[in-house]
Coordinates of C-alpha atoms (C1' of nucleotides) in Angstrom, one line a residue:
Chain A
X10 CA -3.6 -65.4 -14.4
X11 CA -4.7 -67.5 -17.3
X12 CA -6.4 -64.4 -18.8
X13 CA -3.2 -62.5 -18.3
X14 CA -1.3 -65.3 -20.5
X15 CA -3.9 -64.9 -22.7
X16 CA -3.6 -61.1 -23.1
X17 CA 0.2 -61.2 -23.2
X18 CA 0.2 -64.0 -26.1
X19 CA -2.0 -62.1 -28.1
X20 CA -0.1 -58.6 -27.7
X21 CA 3.0 -60.4 -29.1
X22 CA 0.9 -61.6 -32.2
X23 CA -0.6 -58.3 -33.1
X24 CA 1.9 -55.8 -33.7
X25 CA 0.0 -52.8 -34.6
X26 CA -0.1 -50.1 -31.7
X27 CA -3.7 -49.2 -31.8
X28 CA -5.0 -52.8 -32.0
X29 CA -2.4 -53.5 -29.6
X30 CA -3.9 -51.0 -26.8
X31 CA -7.5 -52.5 -27.8
X32 CA -6.3 -56.2 -26.8
X33 CA -6.3 -54.5 -23.4
X34 CA -10.2 -53.8 -23.6
X35 CA -13.3 -56.0 -24.2
X36 CA -12.4 -55.2 -28.1
X37 CA -10.3 -57.9 -28.2
X38 CA -13.1 -59.7 -30.2
X39 CA -12.8 -57.3 -33.1
X40 CA -9.2 -58.0 -34.0
X41 CA -10.4 -61.6 -33.9
X42 CA -12.4 -61.0 -36.6
X43 CA -10.0 -58.8 -38.5
X44 CA -8.6 -60.2 -41.8
X45 CA -4.8 -60.2 -41.8
X46 CA -3.2 -59.4 -45.5
X47 CA 0.2 -59.3 -47.2
X48 CA 0.3 -55.9 -48.8
X49 CA 3.0 -56.0 -51.8
X50 CA 5.2 -53.2 -52.2
X51 CA 3.7 -50.5 -54.8
X52 CA 0.3 -51.7 -54.7
X53 CA -2.1 -48.8 -54.5
X54 CA -4.4 -49.3 -51.4
X55 CA -6.4 -46.3 -52.1
X56 CA -6.9 -44.2 -55.3
X57 CA -7.4 -40.4 -54.8
X58 CA -11.5 -39.9 -54.3
X59 CA -12.7 -43.1 -54.7
X60 CA -14.9 -45.4 -52.2
X61 CA -12.5 -46.8 -49.6
X62 CA -13.4 -50.4 -49.0
X63 CA -11.0 -51.5 -46.2
X64 CA -9.0 -49.4 -43.6
X65 CA -5.7 -51.1 -42.7
X66 CA -3.6 -51.3 -39.3
X67 CA -0.1 -51.9 -40.5
X68 CA 2.1 -54.3 -39.0
X69 CA 5.2 -54.6 -41.1
X70 CA 3.9 -52.9 -43.8
X71 CA 4.4 -49.3 -44.5
X72 CA 1.9 -47.2 -46.3
X73 CA 2.4 -43.3 -47.7
X74 CA 0.1 -40.9 -48.6
X75 CA 0.8 -39.5 -51.8
X76 CA -0.8 -36.5 -53.4
X77 CA -0.8 -35.9 -56.9
X78 CA -1.0 -32.2 -58.7
X79 CA -3.0 -32.0 -61.4
X80 CA 0.0 -32.2 -63.8
X81 CA 0.9 -35.3 -62.3
X82 CA 3.8 -34.3 -59.7
X83 CA 3.5 -36.1 -57.0
X84 CA 4.6 -35.7 -53.0
X85 CA 4.0 -37.8 -49.7
X86 CA 1.9 -36.1 -47.4
X87 CA 2.2 -38.8 -44.4
X88 CA 3.4 -42.3 -43.8
X89 CA 1.7 -44.8 -42.0
X90 CA 3.4 -47.5 -40.0
X91 CA 2.6 -49.5 -37.0
X92 CA 1.7 -46.9 -35.1
X93 CA -1.7 -46.0 -36.8
X94 CA -4.4 -46.8 -39.6
X95 CA -4.7 -46.1 -43.2
X96 CA -8.1 -44.7 -43.9
X97 CA -8.4 -42.3 -41.0
X98 CA -11.0 -40.4 -43.5
X99 CA -13.3 -43.2 -42.8
X100 CA -13.3 -42.6 -39.4
X101 CA -13.8 -38.8 -39.8
X102 CA -17.0 -39.3 -41.5
X103 CA -15.9 -39.6 -45.3
X104 CA -16.1 -42.3 -47.9
X105 CA -12.8 -41.5 -49.7
X106 CA -9.2 -39.5 -49.6
X107 CA -8.1 -37.0 -51.6
X108 CA -5.0 -38.8 -51.5
X109 CA -3.5 -41.9 -52.9
X110 CA -2.4 -44.8 -50.6
X111 CA 0.7 -46.7 -51.7
X112 CA 2.6 -49.5 -50.3
X113 CA 6.1 -48.6 -49.6
X114 CA 7.6 -51.2 -47.5
X115 CA 5.7 -54.8 -48.2
X116 CA 4.4 -56.6 -45.1
X117 CA 1.7 -57.6 -43.0
X118 CA -1.5 -55.6 -41.9
X119 CA -4.8 -56.4 -40.6
X120 CA -8.0 -54.9 -42.1
X121 CA -11.4 -54.4 -41.6
X122 CA -14.3 -52.9 -43.8
X123 CA -14.7 -49.6 -44.0
X124 CA -18.6 -50.4 -43.1
X125 CA -17.7 -52.3 -40.0
X126 CA -15.5 -49.8 -38.7
X127 CA -18.1 -47.0 -39.3
X128 CA -20.5 -49.7 -37.0
X129 CA -18.0 -50.1 -34.4
X130 CA -17.1 -46.5 -33.7
X131 CA -19.7 -46.9 -31.3
X132 CA -19.8 -43.8 -29.5
X133 CA -17.2 -43.8 -26.5
X134 CA -15.3 -47.0 -27.8
X135 CA -11.7 -47.3 -26.9
X136 CA -11.3 -47.5 -30.6
X137 CA -12.5 -44.5 -31.4
X138 CA -10.5 -42.6 -28.7
X139 CA -7.3 -43.9 -30.0
X140 CA -8.0 -42.9 -33.7
X141 CA -8.6 -39.6 -32.4
X142 CA -5.3 -39.6 -30.6
X143 CA -3.5 -41.0 -33.8
X144 CA -5.3 -38.5 -35.8
X145 CA -4.0 -35.8 -33.5
X146 CA -0.5 -37.1 -34.2
X147 CA -1.0 -37.2 -38.1
X148 CA -2.1 -33.6 -38.2
X149 CA 0.9 -32.5 -36.2
X150 CA 3.0 -34.4 -38.6
X151 CA 1.2 -33.3 -41.9
X152 CA 1.7 -29.7 -40.4
X153 CA 5.6 -30.1 -40.0
X154 CA 5.8 -31.5 -43.6
X155 CA 4.4 -28.0 -44.9
X156 CA 7.3 -26.0 -43.2
X157 CA 9.8 -28.7 -44.0
X158 CA 8.4 -28.9 -47.7
X159 CA 8.7 -24.8 -47.8
X160 CA 12.4 -24.5 -46.3
X161 CA 14.6 -27.7 -45.9
X162 CA 16.9 -28.8 -48.5
X163 CA 16.4 -32.0 -50.5
X164 CA 19.5 -33.3 -48.7
X165 CA 18.2 -33.0 -45.2
X166 CA 14.7 -34.2 -46.5
X167 CA 16.3 -37.4 -47.6
X168 CA 17.9 -37.9 -44.5
X169 CA 14.8 -37.2 -42.7
X170 CA 13.1 -39.4 -45.0
X171 CA 15.1 -42.5 -44.7
X172 CA 15.3 -42.2 -40.9
X173 CA 11.6 -42.0 -40.7
X174 CA 11.6 -45.2 -42.9
X175 CA 14.3 -47.0 -40.7
X176 CA 12.4 -46.7 -37.6
X177 CA 9.9 -49.2 -39.5
X178 CA 11.8 -51.0 -41.4
X179 CA 15.4 -53.1 -40.9
X180 CA 18.7 -51.1 -41.8
X181 CA 18.4 -52.2 -45.4
X182 CA 15.2 -51.8 -47.2
X183 CA 14.3 -51.6 -50.9
X184 CA 14.0 -48.4 -52.2
X185 CA 15.0 -46.8 -55.9
X186 CA 15.9 -43.0 -56.0
X187 CA 12.9 -42.7 -58.3
X188 CA 10.6 -43.7 -55.9
X189 CA 12.1 -41.5 -53.1
X190 CA 12.0 -38.5 -55.6
X191 CA 8.2 -38.9 -56.2
X192 CA 7.7 -38.7 -52.4
X193 CA 9.9 -35.6 -52.0
X194 CA 8.9 -34.0 -54.9
X195 CA 12.3 -33.6 -56.1
X196 CA 13.9 -34.8 -59.6
X197 CA 15.6 -38.6 -59.5
X198 CA 19.2 -37.0 -60.5
X199 CA 18.6 -34.6 -57.3
X200 CA 18.2 -37.3 -55.4
X201 CA 21.1 -39.5 -57.0
X202 CA 23.1 -36.3 -56.2
X203 CA 22.2 -35.8 -52.4
X204 CA 22.1 -39.9 -51.7
X205 CA 25.8 -40.0 -53.5
X206 CA 26.7 -37.2 -50.8
X207 CA 25.4 -39.0 -47.7
X208 CA 27.1 -42.2 -49.1
X209 CA 30.4 -40.5 -49.3
X210 CA 29.7 -39.3 -45.7
X211 CA 29.5 -42.9 -44.7
X212 CA 25.8 -42.4 -43.4
X213 CA 24.3 -44.8 -45.9
X214 CA 25.0 -47.3 -48.5
X215 CA 22.9 -48.4 -51.3
X216 CA 22.4 -50.3 -54.6
X217 CA 20.5 -50.8 -57.4
X218 CA 17.1 -50.5 -55.5
X219 CA 18.1 -50.8 -51.8
X220 CA 19.1 -48.6 -49.4
X221 CA 21.0 -49.0 -46.4
X222 CA 21.4 -46.9 -42.9
X223 CA 25.1 -46.9 -41.8
X224 CA 25.1 -44.0 -39.4
X225 CA 21.9 -43.2 -38.0
X226 CA 23.5 -40.7 -35.6
X227 CA 25.3 -38.9 -38.3
X228 CA 22.2 -39.1 -40.5
X229 CA 20.0 -37.5 -37.7
X230 CA 22.6 -34.7 -37.6
X231 CA 22.5 -34.1 -41.7
X232 CA 18.4 -34.4 -41.1
X233 CA 16.1 -31.3 -40.5
X234 CA 14.5 -30.8 -37.1
X235 CA 11.3 -32.9 -38.4
X236 CA 12.7 -36.2 -37.9
X237 CA 13.0 -35.5 -34.1
X238 CA 9.5 -33.7 -34.4
X239 CA 7.8 -36.5 -35.7
X240 CA 8.9 -38.8 -33.2
X241 CA 8.0 -37.0 -30.5
X242 CA 4.6 -36.6 -31.7
X243 CA 4.1 -40.4 -31.7
X244 CA 5.9 -40.6 -28.6
X245 CA 3.6 -38.1 -26.9
X246 CA 0.5 -40.4 -28.5
X247 CA 1.6 -43.4 -26.8
X248 CA 2.1 -42.0 -23.5
X249 CA -1.6 -40.4 -23.7
X250 CA -3.0 -44.2 -24.4
X251 CA -2.9 -45.7 -20.7
X252 CA -5.0 -42.5 -19.5
X253 CA -7.2 -42.8 -22.1
X254 CA -8.2 -46.8 -21.7
X255 CA -8.2 -46.1 -17.9
Chain B
X7 CA -44.2 -22.1 -35.0
X8 CA -43.0 -19.9 -31.9
X9 CA -40.0 -22.7 -32.1
X10 CA -39.1 -22.4 -35.9
X11 CA -39.2 -18.5 -35.4
X12 CA -36.9 -18.7 -32.3
X13 CA -34.5 -21.0 -34.3
X14 CA -34.7 -19.0 -37.5
X15 CA -33.7 -16.1 -35.3
X16 CA -31.0 -17.5 -33.8
X17 CA -29.4 -18.7 -36.8
X18 CA -29.2 -15.2 -38.2
X19 CA -27.3 -14.5 -35.1
X20 CA -24.9 -17.1 -34.9
X21 CA -22.4 -16.6 -37.9
X22 CA -20.2 -19.9 -37.2
X23 CA -21.1 -22.9 -39.5
X24 CA -20.5 -25.6 -36.7
X25 CA -22.4 -23.7 -34.3
X26 CA -25.0 -23.1 -36.9
X27 CA -25.6 -26.6 -37.5
X28 CA -26.1 -27.1 -34.0
X29 CA -28.7 -24.8 -33.5
X30 CA -31.2 -27.3 -35.4
X31 CA -30.3 -29.9 -32.5
X32 CA -30.8 -29.8 -28.5
X33 CA -27.3 -28.2 -28.4
X34 CA -28.7 -24.8 -29.0
X35 CA -28.2 -24.4 -25.1
X36 CA -24.4 -24.7 -25.6
X37 CA -24.5 -22.1 -27.7
X38 CA -26.4 -19.7 -25.4
X39 CA -23.7 -20.5 -22.8
X40 CA -20.8 -19.9 -24.9
X41 CA -19.5 -16.1 -24.5
X42 CA -18.7 -14.1 -27.5
X43 CA -15.3 -12.1 -27.9
X44 CA -13.8 -9.5 -30.3
X45 CA -10.1 -10.9 -31.5
X46 CA -7.8 -7.9 -32.3
X47 CA -5.6 -8.6 -35.2
X48 CA -2.3 -10.0 -34.7
X49 CA -3.3 -11.5 -31.1
X50 CA -1.7 -14.4 -30.5
X51 CA -4.9 -16.8 -29.5
X52 CA -2.4 -20.2 -28.7
X53 CA 1.5 -20.2 -28.5
X54 CA 3.1 -23.5 -29.6
X55 CA 2.7 -26.1 -26.8
X56 CA 1.0 -24.2 -24.6
X57 CA -1.9 -25.2 -22.6
X58 CA -5.1 -24.4 -24.4
X59 CA -7.6 -22.7 -22.1
X60 CA -10.5 -22.0 -24.9
X61 CA -11.9 -23.3 -28.3
X62 CA -13.0 -20.4 -30.7
X63 CA -15.8 -20.7 -33.4
X64 CA -14.8 -17.8 -35.8
X65 CA -18.0 -15.5 -36.8
X66 CA -16.2 -12.4 -38.8
X67 CA -12.5 -13.3 -37.4
X68 CA -10.2 -15.2 -39.3
X69 CA -7.0 -17.2 -37.4
X70 CA -4.0 -18.9 -39.2
X71 CA -2.1 -21.8 -37.4
X72 CA 1.5 -20.7 -37.8
X73 CA 4.3 -23.4 -37.7
X74 CA 7.5 -21.7 -36.6
X75 CA 11.1 -23.7 -37.3
X76 CA 13.7 -23.7 -34.6
X77 CA 15.5 -21.0 -36.5
X78 CA 12.4 -18.7 -36.2
X79 CA 11.2 -18.8 -40.1
X80 CA 7.5 -19.2 -40.1
X81 CA 4.7 -20.9 -42.7
X82 CA 1.2 -20.9 -42.1
X83 CA -0.3 -24.6 -42.3
X84 CA -4.0 -23.7 -42.2
X85 CA -6.6 -20.9 -42.0
X86 CA -9.8 -20.9 -40.0
X87 CA -12.7 -18.7 -40.3
X88 CA -16.3 -19.3 -39.8
X89 CA -16.7 -22.7 -41.2
X90 CA -14.3 -24.0 -38.5
X91 CA -13.0 -24.3 -34.8
X92 CA -9.8 -23.0 -33.6
X93 CA -8.2 -25.9 -31.2
X94 CA -9.3 -28.9 -32.7
X95 CA -6.2 -30.7 -30.7
X96 CA -8.5 -30.6 -27.5
X97 CA -11.4 -32.4 -29.5
X98 CA -8.8 -34.7 -30.7
X99 CA -7.6 -35.8 -27.0
X100 CA -4.8 -33.3 -26.6
X101 CA -4.0 -30.2 -24.3
X102 CA -1.7 -28.3 -26.5
X103 CA -1.0 -27.6 -30.1
X104 CA 2.2 -27.8 -31.6
X105 CA 1.3 -24.5 -33.9
X106 CA 0.8 -20.9 -33.1
X107 CA -2.7 -19.6 -33.8
X108 CA -3.1 -15.9 -34.8
X109 CA -5.8 -13.9 -35.4
X110 CA -5.3 -12.7 -39.0
X111 CA -8.1 -10.4 -39.4
X112 CA -10.0 -8.6 -36.5
X113 CA -13.9 -9.7 -35.7
X114 CA -16.0 -11.6 -34.0
X115 CA -15.7 -15.4 -32.2
X116 CA -17.8 -17.6 -29.7
X117 CA -15.4 -19.4 -27.3
X118 CA -15.7 -22.1 -24.8
X119 CA -13.8 -23.5 -22.2
X120 CA -11.3 -26.7 -23.8
X121 CA -12.7 -28.3 -20.3
X122 CA -16.3 -27.8 -21.1
X123 CA -15.8 -28.9 -24.6
X124 CA -13.9 -32.0 -23.5
X125 CA -17.3 -32.7 -21.2
X126 CA -19.7 -31.6 -24.0
X127 CA -17.7 -34.3 -26.4
X128 CA -20.4 -36.8 -25.3
X129 CA -19.6 -39.5 -27.6
X130 CA -22.2 -39.5 -30.5
X131 CA -22.9 -35.8 -30.0
X132 CA -23.9 -34.0 -32.9
X133 CA -21.1 -31.6 -31.8
X134 CA -18.7 -34.3 -32.0
X135 CA -19.8 -35.6 -35.4
X136 CA -19.4 -32.0 -36.7
X137 CA -15.9 -31.8 -35.8
X138 CA -15.2 -35.2 -37.3
X139 CA -16.1 -33.6 -40.6
X140 CA -14.3 -30.6 -40.0
X141 CA -11.1 -32.4 -39.3
X142 CA -11.5 -34.1 -42.4
X143 CA -11.7 -31.1 -44.2
X144 CA -8.7 -29.6 -42.5
X145 CA -6.7 -32.6 -42.5
X146 CA -7.1 -32.4 -46.5
X147 CA -6.1 -29.1 -46.5
X148 CA -3.2 -29.3 -44.9
X149 CA -2.2 -32.1 -47.1
X150 CA -2.8 -30.1 -50.1
X151 CA -0.7 -27.3 -48.5
X152 CA 2.4 -29.8 -48.4
X153 CA 2.2 -30.1 -52.1
X154 CA 1.6 -26.5 -52.7
X155 CA 4.6 -25.4 -50.7
X156 CA 6.9 -28.2 -52.8
X157 CA 5.6 -27.0 -56.0
X158 CA 3.6 -23.9 -56.4
X159 CA 5.5 -20.3 -57.3
X160 CA 5.3 -17.4 -54.8
X161 CA 2.8 -15.8 -57.2
X162 CA 0.7 -18.6 -57.4
X163 CA 0.8 -19.0 -53.6
X164 CA 0.1 -15.2 -53.0
X165 CA -2.7 -15.2 -55.3
X166 CA -4.6 -18.5 -53.4
X167 CA -3.7 -16.8 -50.2
X168 CA -5.6 -13.5 -51.3
X169 CA -8.3 -15.5 -52.8
X170 CA -8.7 -17.6 -49.5
X171 CA -8.6 -14.6 -47.5
X172 CA -11.3 -12.9 -49.5
X173 CA -13.6 -15.6 -49.0
X174 CA -14.1 -14.3 -45.7
X175 CA -13.5 -11.0 -45.8
X176 CA -14.6 -7.6 -47.7
X177 CA -12.4 -7.1 -51.1
X178 CA -10.3 -4.9 -49.1
X179 CA -8.7 -6.0 -46.2
X180 CA -5.8 -4.8 -43.8
X181 CA -2.5 -6.7 -44.3
X182 CA 1.2 -6.1 -44.7
X183 CA 3.7 -7.3 -47.1
X184 CA 5.9 -8.5 -44.3
X185 CA 2.8 -10.6 -42.9
X186 CA 2.2 -12.4 -46.1
X187 CA 5.5 -13.1 -46.2
X188 CA 5.6 -14.6 -42.7
X189 CA 2.5 -16.4 -43.7
X190 CA 3.9 -17.9 -47.2
X191 CA 7.4 -18.5 -46.2
X192 CA 8.9 -16.3 -48.7
X193 CA 11.0 -13.2 -48.3
X194 CA 9.2 -9.7 -47.8
X195 CA 10.9 -8.2 -51.1
X196 CA 9.6 -11.4 -53.2
X197 CA 6.1 -10.4 -51.9
X198 CA 6.3 -7.1 -52.7
X199 CA 7.8 -7.8 -56.3
X200 CA 4.7 -10.6 -56.4
X201 CA 1.9 -8.4 -55.4
X202 CA 3.1 -5.3 -57.9
X203 CA 2.9 -7.8 -60.5
X204 CA -0.7 -8.9 -59.7
X205 CA -1.3 -5.2 -59.5
X206 CA 0.3 -4.5 -63.3
X207 CA -2.2 -7.0 -63.9
X208 CA -5.3 -4.9 -62.6
X209 CA -5.9 -8.3 -60.4
X210 CA -5.4 -6.6 -56.7
X211 CA -4.3 -3.2 -55.3
X212 CA -2.7 -2.4 -52.3
X213 CA -1.5 0.3 -50.1
X214 CA 0.4 0.7 -47.0
X215 CA -1.2 -2.3 -45.1
X216 CA -4.3 -3.0 -47.0
X217 CA -5.0 -5.4 -50.0
X218 CA -7.6 -4.7 -52.2
X219 CA -9.0 -7.3 -54.6
X220 CA -10.1 -6.0 -58.1
X221 CA -10.4 -9.1 -60.3
X222 CA -11.5 -12.2 -58.3
X223 CA -11.4 -14.6 -61.4
X224 CA -8.4 -13.1 -63.1
X225 CA -6.7 -14.2 -59.6
X226 CA -8.1 -17.7 -59.7
X227 CA -6.4 -17.6 -63.3
X228 CA -3.0 -16.7 -61.6
X229 CA -3.5 -19.3 -58.5
X230 CA -2.6 -22.7 -58.3
X231 CA -5.2 -25.6 -58.3
X232 CA -5.0 -25.5 -54.2
X233 CA -7.6 -22.5 -53.9
X234 CA -10.6 -24.7 -55.7
X235 CA -9.2 -27.6 -53.9
X236 CA -9.8 -26.1 -50.3
X237 CA -13.1 -24.6 -51.7
X238 CA -14.3 -28.2 -52.5
X239 CA -13.1 -29.7 -49.3
X240 CA -15.2 -27.3 -47.2
X241 CA -18.1 -27.5 -49.7
X242 CA -18.0 -31.3 -49.5
X243 CA -18.0 -31.1 -45.6
X244 CA -21.1 -28.6 -45.7
X245 CA -23.2 -31.0 -47.9
X246 CA -22.6 -33.9 -45.0
X247 CA -24.0 -31.8 -42.6
X248 CA -27.6 -32.5 -43.2
X249 CA -27.0 -36.4 -43.5
X250 CA -24.8 -36.2 -40.2
X251 CA -27.6 -34.4 -38.4
X252 CA -30.6 -36.5 -39.8
Chain C
dT15 C1' 3.8 22.2 -42.6
dG16 C1' 7.5 19.4 -42.0
dC17 C1' 9.4 15.3 -39.9
dC18 C1' 9.8 10.7 -38.6
dG19 C1' 9.0 6.1 -38.7
dT20 C1' 7.2 2.5 -41.1
dA21 C1' 5.7 0.3 -46.0
dT22 C1' 7.1 -0.7 -50.4
dG23 C1' 10.5 -0.6 -54.4
dT24 C1' 14.6 -2.2 -56.3
dT25 C1' 19.2 -3.8 -57.0
dC26 C1' 22.8 -6.9 -56.4
dG27 C1' 25.3 -11.5 -56.4
dA28 C1' 24.9 -16.0 -54.9
dT29 C1' 22.8 -20.7 -55.0
dA30 C1' 19.7 -24.5 -54.7
dG31 C1' 17.3 -26.9 -57.6
dT32 C1' 15.2 -27.7 -62.5
dG33 C1' 14.4 -29.9 -66.9
dC34 C1' 16.7 -32.3 -70.2
dA35 C1' 20.0 -35.4 -72.3
dC36 C1' 22.9 -38.9 -72.4
dA37 C1' 26.5 -42.1 -70.2
dG38 C1' 28.0 -45.8 -67.5
dA39 C1' 26.9 -49.6 -64.7
dG40 C1' 24.8 -53.8 -62.4
dC41 C1' 21.8 -57.7 -62.8
dG42 C1' 18.9 -61.0 -65.0
dA43 C1' 17.1 -63.4 -68.9
dA44 C1' 18.2 -66.3 -72.9
Chain D
dT9 C1' 28.8 -65.1 -72.1
dT10 C1' 25.9 -61.7 -74.1
dC11 C1' 22.0 -58.8 -74.6
dG12 C1' 19.3 -55.6 -72.8
dC13 C1' 16.5 -53.1 -69.0
dT14 C1' 16.6 -50.6 -65.4
dC15 C1' 19.0 -48.0 -62.2
dT16 C1' 22.3 -44.8 -61.3
dG17 C1' 26.0 -41.1 -62.6
dT18 C1' 26.9 -36.5 -64.7
dG19 C1' 26.5 -32.5 -67.5
dC20 C1' 24.7 -28.1 -68.8
dA21 C1' 22.1 -24.1 -69.6
dC22 C1' 18.2 -21.9 -67.0
dT23 C1' 14.9 -20.2 -63.4
dA24 C1' 12.9 -18.8 -59.0
dT25 C1' 14.2 -17.7 -55.0
dC26 C1' 17.4 -16.1 -51.4
dG27 C1' 19.6 -12.7 -48.2
dA28 C1' 21.1 -8.1 -47.4
dA29 C1' 21.2 -3.6 -48.4
dC30 C1' 19.7 0.6 -49.7
dA31 C1' 16.3 3.9 -52.1
dT32 C1' 11.9 5.7 -52.1
dA33 C1' 7.2 7.1 -50.5
dC34 C1' 3.2 7.6 -47.6
dG35 C1' 0.8 9.6 -43.6
dG36 C1' 0.2 10.2 -38.8
dC37 C1' 1.8 13.4 -35.6
dA38 C1' 3.9 17.4 -33.6

DNA sequence: TGCCGTATGTTCGATAGTGCACAGAGCGAA
DNA sequence: TTCGCTCTGTGCACTATCGAACATACGGCA
């Protein structure tokens, strides 16, 4: 009974899904040893092809994986919030990532040295199995993003992206049109036009660096199918976790 | 000495990179137990969201992972040849894939029951570590494909795609414009126009369902940077294998 | 040899998005 | 309160690609 209380208390304080699942196992000590950090908006967590020092388990923070082309144009290939981990390449056996990781929404995260993760990924550990599941969802989401980039309009993708952010953040969050342009791979003025349209429809509102979700349902109708697809992947992942830990 | 000869002989007959690496380990028995199959062009190896029965290690065969949108439009998110495995979702803990897997170039592959793979993935096995590395490369390639779909012209992507196929196949391989259109997410007539242009430049030739690479170097110049990026990922993977098995 | 189905060639207008440029408007600092 | 910077709005010419339709050509089969 005392144990139950202790775990329950722990679960409240650890707001990352992967770490939360670990609380139910012997790996609780791992979490206690991790460092809690505040990630500032715009901070570059990883630069492309540079050594990864820490992996991050976001709590409030939201981190984007950004791919930059040779000519400097960028596009977001994935977004990582409290369901995941930043730095899966460490887990997959690498030392670097080809993408940049940028903090999109400031907030807290727990971090762990990359070399400690490698050590902890002792074979058969619950952490490894959780990260495999997360990788599966992440791959599915990136795959869908290929199709999304190929086929969907800027407006659809803007709606999708705002909804995705909103799932991690309050209704209103700080965000510039130029930042959105960089993640969607569109012009800043193209974003302004689409944003104005969504505002005219009373689905969102915004002002000088802030976006506000007004009508989530309406936004879903304007978004492409990719938004629901993403939610489904992470939902599937969560349903597999109990089986995995059993 | 007798052992060495036996292994060397085995390496020649196993033309899949992952299995080839396993030959150097105790896991050789695994390969001997696997089934060799001929994959027919156009065969659907997996349907979206349906149970996966076998995983495949292509030898000559080349398999594409195809994402289909709700409206039926398709795009290729990844391509799997003798460096990889079809069915990483099994390895990642799932039972299905959200994509369809289609044979692009007929040829041989070794296959293994999904449930046997799950059993064999004993934690810390060389196979698991090889598949983690492969997953890392695969994720990097898909990520780049997001940017490629976003930014690069149909002609660039056509050149990239022909080069990629050529790395797995002879200079000449069977392929319809309409098939290419489905994998690049473009119109058939758009592909015909770009193909005609590349032929005018004497980089490729083609005729009723066959494509011939005439000038690989020239094609690389017309291709986007993504082609070299992909090669680099798989090359990195191969260089990590010896370390991993040490 | 000739026919027919399939593969490729070519055209049309329509459109989403680009690149660039500059105008206007909000907000903080002085 | 004013200035100046940053953020957002708007215009314009331009391009790639789309969607659809029809034209042509190859090549296997009768």
